[in-house]
CSV table of C-alpha atoms and ligand atoms in Angstrom, one decimal:
chain,number,residue,atom,x,y,z
M,330,MET,CA,-5.3,-4.3,21.9
M,331,ALA,CA,-7.0,-7.3,19.5
M,332,GLY,CA,-7.0,-8.7,16.7
M,333,ILE,CA,-8.6,-10.9,14.1
M,334,GLU,CA,-7.7,-14.3,13.6
M,335,TYR,CA,-7.6,-15.4,9.6
M,336,LYS,CA,-7.4,-18.4,7.6
M,337,ARG,CA,-4.9,-18.0,3.8
M,338,GLY,CA,-6.5,-17.8,1.1
M,339,ARG,CA,-6.2,-17.0,-2.9
M,340,THR,CA,-2.0,-15.9,-3.1
M,341,PHE,CA,-1.0,-13.9,-6.8
M,342,MET,CA,2.0,-13.2,-7.1
M,343,GLY,CA,2.1,-10.4,-11.0
M,344,ARG,CA,4.5,-7.6,-12.8
M,345,ILE,CA,2.5,-4.6,-13.0
M,346,PRO,CA,3.1,-3.3,-16.3
M,347,TYR,CA,5.8,0.2,-17.6
M,348,GLY,CA,4.7,3.6,-16.8
M,349,GLU,CA,1.5,2.2,-14.0
M,350,ASP,CA,0.5,4.1,-11.7
M,351,VAL,CA,1.4,1.7,-8.0
M,352,LEU,CA,-0.8,2.2,-5.9
M,353,ASP,CA,-3.5,2.1,-8.5
M,354,SER,CA,-2.7,-0.9,-9.6
M,355,LEU,CA,-2.3,-2.7,-7.1
M,356,THR,CA,-6.1,-1.3,-5.9
M,357,GLY,CA,-7.7,-2.5,-9.1
M,358,PHE,CA,-5.9,-5.9,-9.2
M,359,VAL,CA,-7.4,-6.9,-5.1
M,360,ARG,CA,-10.9,-5.2,-6.7
M,361,GLU,CA,-10.7,-7.5,-9.7
M,362,LYS,CA,-10.3,-10.2,-7.6
M,363,GLY,CA,-12.9,-9.2,-5.5
M,364,ILE,CA,-10.1,-9.3,-2.0
M,365,LYS,CA,-11.0,-7.7,1.0
M,366,LYS,CA,-8.1,-8.9,2.9
M,367,GLY,CA,-4.9,-9.8,3.0
M,368,ARG,CA,-1.4,-8.1,2.5
M,369,LEU,CA,0.6,-7.9,-0.3
M,370,GLN,CA,4.6,-7.3,-0.6
M,371,MET,CA,6.6,-5.5,-3.9
M,372,ILE,CA,10.5,-5.4,-5.5
M,373,GLY,CA,11.4,-3.2,-8.2
M,374,ALA,CA,12.5,0.0,-9.4
M,375,VAL,CA,10.3,3.2,-10.3
M,376,GLN,CA,10.5,6.5,-12.3
M,377,ARG,CA,9.6,8.7,-9.7
M,378,ALA,CA,7.3,8.2,-6.5
M,379,VAL,CA,5.7,10.2,-4.3
M,380,VAL,CA,5.0,9.3,-0.4
M,381,GLY,CA,3.3,11.0,2.4
M,382,PHE,CA,4.7,11.6,5.1
M,383,TYR,CA,1.5,12.1,7.8
M,384,ASP,CA,2.0,15.7,10.4
M,385,SER,CA,-0.8,14.5,13.4
M,386,ARG,CA,-0.7,18.2,14.4
M,387,SER,CA,-2.2,19.0,10.9
M,388,GLY,CA,-4.0,15.6,10.5
M,389,LYS,CA,-3.0,16.2,7.4
M,390,TYR,CA,-0.4,13.9,4.8
M,391,VAL,CA,2.3,16.1,3.8
M,392,ASP,CA,3.6,14.5,0.5
M,393,ILE,CA,7.2,14.2,-0.5
M,394,VAL,CA,7.9,13.8,-4.4
M,395,TYR,CA,10.6,12.1,-5.2
M,396,ASP,CA,10.9,13.4,-9.4
M,397,LYS,CA,13.6,10.5,-10.2
M,398,SER,CA,14.5,6.6,-10.9
M,399,MET,CA,14.6,4.8,-7.3
M,400,GLU,CA,14.5,1.2,-6.7
M,401,VAL,CA,12.3,-0.2,-4.6
M,402,LEU,CA,13.9,-2.0,-2.1
M,403,SER,CA,11.2,-2.9,-0.2
M,404,LEU,CA,6.9,-1.8,-0.2
M,405,THR,CA,4.6,-4.1,2.1
M,406,GLY,CA,1.0,-2.8,2.9
M,407,ASN,CA,-2.4,-5.2,3.5
M,408,ILE,CA,-5.3,-5.1,2.3
M,409,SER,CA,-8.9,-4.4,4.4
M,410,VAL,CA,-12.0,-2.5,3.7
M,411,LYS,CA,-12.6,1.7,3.6
M,412,ASP,CA,-16.5,3.3,2.4
M,413,GLY,CA,-17.5,-0.2,1.2
M,414,GLU,CA,-13.9,-1.0,-1.2
M,415,PRO,CA,-11.1,-3.5,-0.8
M,416,PHE,CA,-8.8,-0.5,0.0
M,417,VAL,CA,-5.1,-0.7,0.3
M,418,HIS,CA,-2.5,1.0,2.1
M,419,ALA,CA,0.7,0.3,1.4
M,420,HIS,CA,4.3,2.2,2.3
M,421,VAL,CA,7.4,1.7,0.5
M,422,THR,CA,10.9,1.9,1.3
M,423,LEU,CA,13.7,3.7,-2.1
M,424,GLY,CA,17.3,3.2,-2.7
M,425,ASP,CA,18.3,6.3,-4.8
M,426,GLU,CA,21.9,6.1,-6.8
M,427,GLN,CA,24.5,6.2,-4.1
M,428,GLY,CA,22.1,3.9,-1.7
M,429,ARG,CA,20.6,6.1,0.7
M,430,SER,CA,16.9,5.3,1.0
M,431,PHE,CA,13.7,6.9,1.8
M,432,GLY,CA,10.6,6.0,2.6
M,433,GLY,CA,6.9,6.8,3.3
M,434,HIS,CA,3.6,6.5,3.1
M,435,LEU,CA,2.6,5.2,-0.6
M,436,MET,CA,0.0,7.9,-2.7
M,437,GLY,CA,-0.5,8.0,-6.4
M,438,GLY,CA,1.8,9.1,-8.8
M,439,THR,CA,4.7,6.2,-8.0
M,440,VAL,CA,5.8,5.2,-11.7
M,441,VAL,CA,6.6,1.9,-12.5
M,442,PHE,CA,10.2,1.3,-14.7
M,443,ALA,CA,9.2,-2.6,-13.6
M,444,ALA,CA,7.5,-4.0,-10.6
M,445,GLU,CA,7.1,-7.9,-9.1
M,446,PHE,CA,4.4,-8.1,-6.5
M,447,ILE,CA,2.9,-10.3,-4.6
M,448,ILE,CA,-0.7,-10.4,-2.2
M,449,GLU,CA,-1.6,-13.2,-0.6
M,450,GLU,CA,-5.6,-13.1,0.8
M,451,PHE,CA,-6.8,-14.2,3.9
M,452,GLN,CA,-10.3,-15.2,4.0
M,453,GLY,CA,-12.4,-14.7,7.4
M,454,GLU,CA,-15.0,-12.2,8.6
M,455,ASP,CA,-13.9,-8.7,6.3
M,456,LEU,CA,-12.0,-5.8,8.3
M,457,GLU,CA,-13.6,-2.2,7.1
M,458,ARG,CA,-12.0,1.4,7.9
M,459,LYS,CA,-13.4,4.3,10.7
M,460,HIS,CA,-13.0,7.2,11.1
M,461,ASP,CA,-10.9,7.9,14.1
M,462,GLN,CA,-10.8,11.1,15.8
M,463,THR,CA,-8.6,11.0,18.2
M,464,THR,CA,-4.8,10.2,15.2
M,465,GLY,CA,-8.4,11.6,12.2
M,466,LEU,CA,-6.7,8.6,10.3
M,467,ALA,CA,-9.7,5.5,8.6
M,468,LEU,CA,-7.8,2.2,11.5
M,469,TRP,CA,-9.4,-0.9,11.3
M,470,ASP,CA,-13.2,0.0,14.0
M,471,ILE,CA,-12.0,-3.9,16.1
F,706,ZN,ZN1,-0.4,4.7,6.1
């Protein structure tokens, strides 16, 4: 096990406008603010959602598409650096009209109905994602 100690930096609270792509908006925001490491959370609702399930056998994400309104019960994620740019990795739990929950790795194509986010920046050395041969994933290079 390995970890890096960070100090707290800036904290942002904000809203993503109706119709925007969740992952694109969060990524755009952290790049615009120059946030290279930190954590994020979001609640709200989406008009449609796309989440991924990582199939460890094929080494690929399988998309799961929900083409309907869903509550965002919880979206949690982190910010680090990949290919020299701030990169958002987020997982989302969605609720349907019967209170059932679904979720996965947040993918592009998840469209906001209403969304409130909190982003906390960390200060310290950059944390970079590099290709990991064992898993096939871009993991933190610690
Ligand atoms: Zn993931």
